[in-house]
Each structure stands twice: as structure tokens, then as C-alpha cells.
Short mmCIF file of C-alpha atoms in Angstrom, two decimals:
data_model
loop_
_atom_site.label_atom_id
_atom_site.label_comp_id
_atom_site.label_asym_id
_atom_site.label_seq_id
_atom_site.Cartn_x
_atom_site.Cartn_y
_atom_site.Cartn_z
CA MET A 1 -22.55 23.69 -34.49
CA ARG A 2 -20.37 22.24 -31.42
CA HIS A 3 -20.01 18.35 -32.61
CA ASN A 4 -17.07 16.58 -31.64
CA LYS A 5 -15.49 19.24 -29.52
CA LYS A 6 -15.32 17.42 -26.58
CA PHE A 7 -11.34 17.99 -25.22
CA ASN A 8 -9.62 20.58 -23.40
CA HIS A 9 -7.96 23.53 -25.93
CA LEU A 10 -5.79 24.54 -23.13
CA SER A 11 -5.76 28.41 -24.90
CA ARG A 12 -3.02 26.73 -27.45
CA THR A 13 -3.59 26.08 -31.24
CA ALA A 14 -3.55 22.27 -32.17
CA ASP A 15 0.21 22.04 -33.12
CA HIS A 16 1.61 23.65 -30.03
CA ARG A 17 -0.83 21.80 -28.00
CA GLY A 18 0.01 18.29 -29.46
CA ALA A 19 3.89 19.26 -28.89
CA MET A 20 3.40 20.36 -25.35
CA LEU A 21 1.17 17.18 -24.63
CA ALA A 22 3.90 14.94 -26.58
CA ASN A 23 6.52 16.78 -23.86
CA MET A 24 4.53 16.05 -20.86
CA THR A 25 4.06 12.35 -21.66
CA ILE A 26 7.69 11.95 -22.44
CA SER A 27 8.48 13.71 -19.09
CA LEU A 28 6.01 11.15 -17.51
CA ILE A 29 7.51 8.03 -19.09
CA MET A 30 11.17 8.84 -18.11
CA HIS A 31 10.51 10.61 -14.77
CA LYS A 32 7.18 8.59 -13.65
CA ARG A 33 5.84 11.19 -11.92
CA ILE A 34 5.34 15.01 -12.95
CA THR A 35 3.54 18.30 -11.25
CA THR A 36 1.30 20.37 -13.52
CA THR A 37 -1.99 21.74 -13.68
CA LEU A 38 -5.45 19.87 -13.09
CA ALA A 39 -6.26 20.40 -16.78
CA LYS A 40 -3.23 19.70 -18.44
CA ALA A 41 -2.87 16.38 -16.74
CA LYS A 42 -6.86 15.30 -17.26
CA ALA A 43 -5.89 16.15 -21.31
CA LEU A 44 -2.56 14.38 -20.99
CA LYS A 45 -4.57 11.54 -19.14
CA LYS A 46 -6.42 11.19 -22.31
CA TYR A 47 -3.20 11.39 -24.90
CA ALA A 48 -0.77 8.96 -22.51
CA GLU A 49 -3.14 5.86 -21.58
CA PRO A 50 -3.73 4.99 -25.25
CA LEU A 51 -0.09 5.21 -25.84
CA ILE A 52 0.55 3.03 -22.78
CA THR A 53 -1.56 0.52 -24.35
CA ARG A 54 -0.25 0.00 -27.36
CA CYS A 55 3.17 -0.51 -25.92
CA LYS A 56 1.52 -3.85 -24.60
CA ASP A 57 1.95 -5.52 -27.91
CA ASP A 58 5.76 -5.34 -28.67
CA SER A 59 5.58 -5.03 -32.31
CA THR A 60 7.63 -2.62 -35.23
CA HIS A 61 4.31 -1.58 -36.10
CA SER A 62 3.13 -0.46 -32.73
CA ARG A 63 6.66 0.90 -31.89
CA ARG A 64 6.74 3.33 -35.11
CA VAL A 65 2.85 4.43 -34.33
CA VAL A 66 4.49 5.29 -30.77
CA PHE A 67 7.53 6.96 -32.08
CA SER A 68 5.20 9.09 -34.35
CA TYR A 69 3.62 10.72 -31.44
CA LEU A 70 6.21 10.97 -29.16
CA GLN A 71 9.45 11.30 -31.31
CA ASN A 72 11.86 10.31 -28.55
CA LYS A 73 13.74 7.09 -28.34
CA GLU A 74 14.85 6.85 -25.17
CA ALA A 75 11.24 7.69 -24.19
CA LEU A 76 10.43 4.44 -26.50
CA LYS A 77 12.95 2.36 -24.76
CA GLU A 78 11.43 3.39 -21.46
CA LEU A 79 8.00 2.70 -22.39
CA TYR A 80 8.30 -0.59 -23.57
CA GLY A 81 10.74 -1.80 -21.32
CA PRO A 82 10.42 -1.36 -17.94
CA VAL A 83 6.86 0.30 -18.31
CA ALA A 84 5.52 -2.11 -20.38
CA GLU A 85 6.62 -4.83 -17.83
CA LYS A 86 4.77 -3.47 -14.84
CA VAL A 87 1.45 -2.60 -17.00
CA GLY A 88 1.50 -5.67 -18.92
CA ASP A 89 -1.43 -7.45 -16.85
CA ARG A 90 -3.44 -4.22 -16.10
CA PRO A 91 -6.61 -3.69 -18.07
CA GLY A 92 -6.28 0.36 -18.14
CA GLY A 93 -6.06 2.90 -15.59
CA TYR A 94 -2.22 3.42 -16.11
CA THR A 95 -1.96 6.92 -14.44
CA ARG A 96 -3.62 8.33 -11.21
CA ILE A 97 -4.09 11.96 -10.35
CA ILE A 98 -3.54 13.21 -7.14
CA LYS A 99 -4.35 16.96 -6.42
CA LEU A 100 -2.23 19.14 -4.48
CA GLY A 101 -4.04 22.70 -3.98
CA HIS A 102 -3.68 26.20 -5.49
CA ARG A 103 -1.13 27.70 -6.95
CA LEU A 104 0.43 31.10 -5.78
CA GLY A 105 0.87 33.00 -8.53
CA ASP A 106 -2.25 32.45 -10.40
CA ALA A 107 -4.57 30.18 -8.01
CA ALA A 108 -4.56 27.56 -10.78
CA GLN A 109 -5.12 24.17 -9.38
CA THR A 110 -2.10 22.18 -9.29
CA CYS A 111 -1.84 17.99 -8.72
CA PHE A 112 0.76 15.32 -9.29
CA ILE A 113 -0.10 12.98 -12.76
CA GLU A 114 2.06 9.30 -11.82
CA LEU A 115 1.97 6.04 -13.30
CA VAL A 116 0.32 3.80 -11.04
CA ASP A 117 2.84 0.61 -11.10
CA PHE A 118 5.95 3.26 -10.54
CA ASP A 119 4.49 4.66 -6.88
CA GLU A 120 7.03 3.22 -4.27
CA ASN A 121 4.61 4.65 -1.24
CA MET A 122 1.41 2.69 -2.79
CA ALA A 123 3.75 -0.58 -3.08
CA LYS A 124 5.04 -0.53 0.47
CA SER A 125 1.99 -1.10 2.35
CA PRO A 126 0.89 -4.30 0.99
CA LYS A 127 -2.85 -5.41 2.53
CA ALA A 128 -1.87 -9.17 3.67
CA GLY A 129 -1.68 -8.59 7.17
CA LYS A 130 -4.80 -7.01 7.61
CA LYS A 131 -6.30 -7.77 10.86
CA THR A 132 -10.08 -8.95 11.31
CA ARG A 133 -12.36 -6.87 13.40
CA ARG A 134 -13.89 -8.05 16.48
CA SER A 135 -16.69 -6.94 18.78
CA ARG A 136 -15.79 -5.70 22.09
CA ARG A 137 -17.45 -8.60 23.79
CA SER A 138 -15.51 -11.71 21.99
CA SER A 139 -12.24 -9.81 22.73
CA SER A 140 -12.69 -9.36 26.33
CA LYS A 141 -13.91 -12.96 26.31
CA ALA A 142 -10.11 -14.01 24.93
CA GLU A 143 -8.32 -12.16 27.19
CA ALA A 144 -10.15 -13.14 30.50
CA ALA A 145 -9.80 -17.08 29.14
CA PRO A 146 -6.29 -17.08 29.55
CA ALA A 147 -5.85 -15.15 33.04
CA ALA A 148 -7.95 -17.75 34.08
CA GLU A 149 -6.12 -20.51 33.20
CA GLU A 150 -3.14 -19.29 34.69
CA THR A 151 -4.63 -18.79 38.05
CA PRO A 152 -4.55 -22.53 38.66
CA ALA A 153 -1.39 -23.12 37.53
CA ALA A 154 -0.07 -20.50 39.97
CA GLU A 155 -1.75 -21.91 42.99
CA ALA A 156 -0.57 -25.43 41.70
CA ALA A 157 2.97 -23.98 41.86
CA GLU A 158 3.09 -22.53 45.37
#
């Protein structure tokens, strides 16, 4: 029977898979965006997001739990420093997967996986300057009204 075997094994042994996911999580934390295959990115999302959730609580216990997964002091400092500040109010969904296409060598589907709050392109497009949509009829009336006001003023000046 195949009970409780939902995760992708990625054609690796358990030790190899754990080491690979830990290394990819360290790279994701340090570089904020990595390129990988879609299957690995989906597995990485399930591995990394609970660790990022754990970093919201900056206690000795949570640091030791995360360090037991990552085994990298620099990644731990980065995770509990800038990353924890940015994701402090976010309830979840810390990573984003963007598909890139197929790799030439083996036609594997590749993608970016990135930390959501660290994407400069998304942060630069604020939605505060949003314009309201108007129908054609109301916009033509608005344009015609100032033109009608200018005509008597122009005649009075002459």
C-alpha cells in the first residue's frame, strides 16, 4: 500500500534528497532567487516555507531547529535578519515559482523560484496611481466642456 507517500522522491535516496533540498534552501535564502527545474522547485517550496515561517519567532529553540535543517550559520543570519523583517506580517506564501520553458539538453521544464518580498520588479510597480475607467460618453463630455468655456473667453478678449 502507498499510504502517506505524497512527496516527490526526485529519483534520489532520502539522504541525497535532504542534502539537496537543504543546499537549495541555503542558496534561495542567500541569493533570493534561483533557477532550477519545476519538480525541484515544488519540492523546495514545501521544504523552505516552514523554515521561513519558523524564523518569525526569533527564539533560541527556533534558531536551533532551523540550524538542524540548514547547517549554515550565514544562511541562518540572513534568514533571521532581513528575511524575517520582510515576511513578519505575511501569513504565508513566501516563495513564487515562475516558469521559464524547457531546457535544451533534456527538455526538463525550468523555472525561477524566488522570495516574494525581495522581487524588485514587483515592488517598483505601485498600484496607488490607479486610474478609474470611464465610459466614452462621459469622457467626451468632459473634453467638450472646457472647449465650450474657452470660446466665449476668446471672443471677449478680442
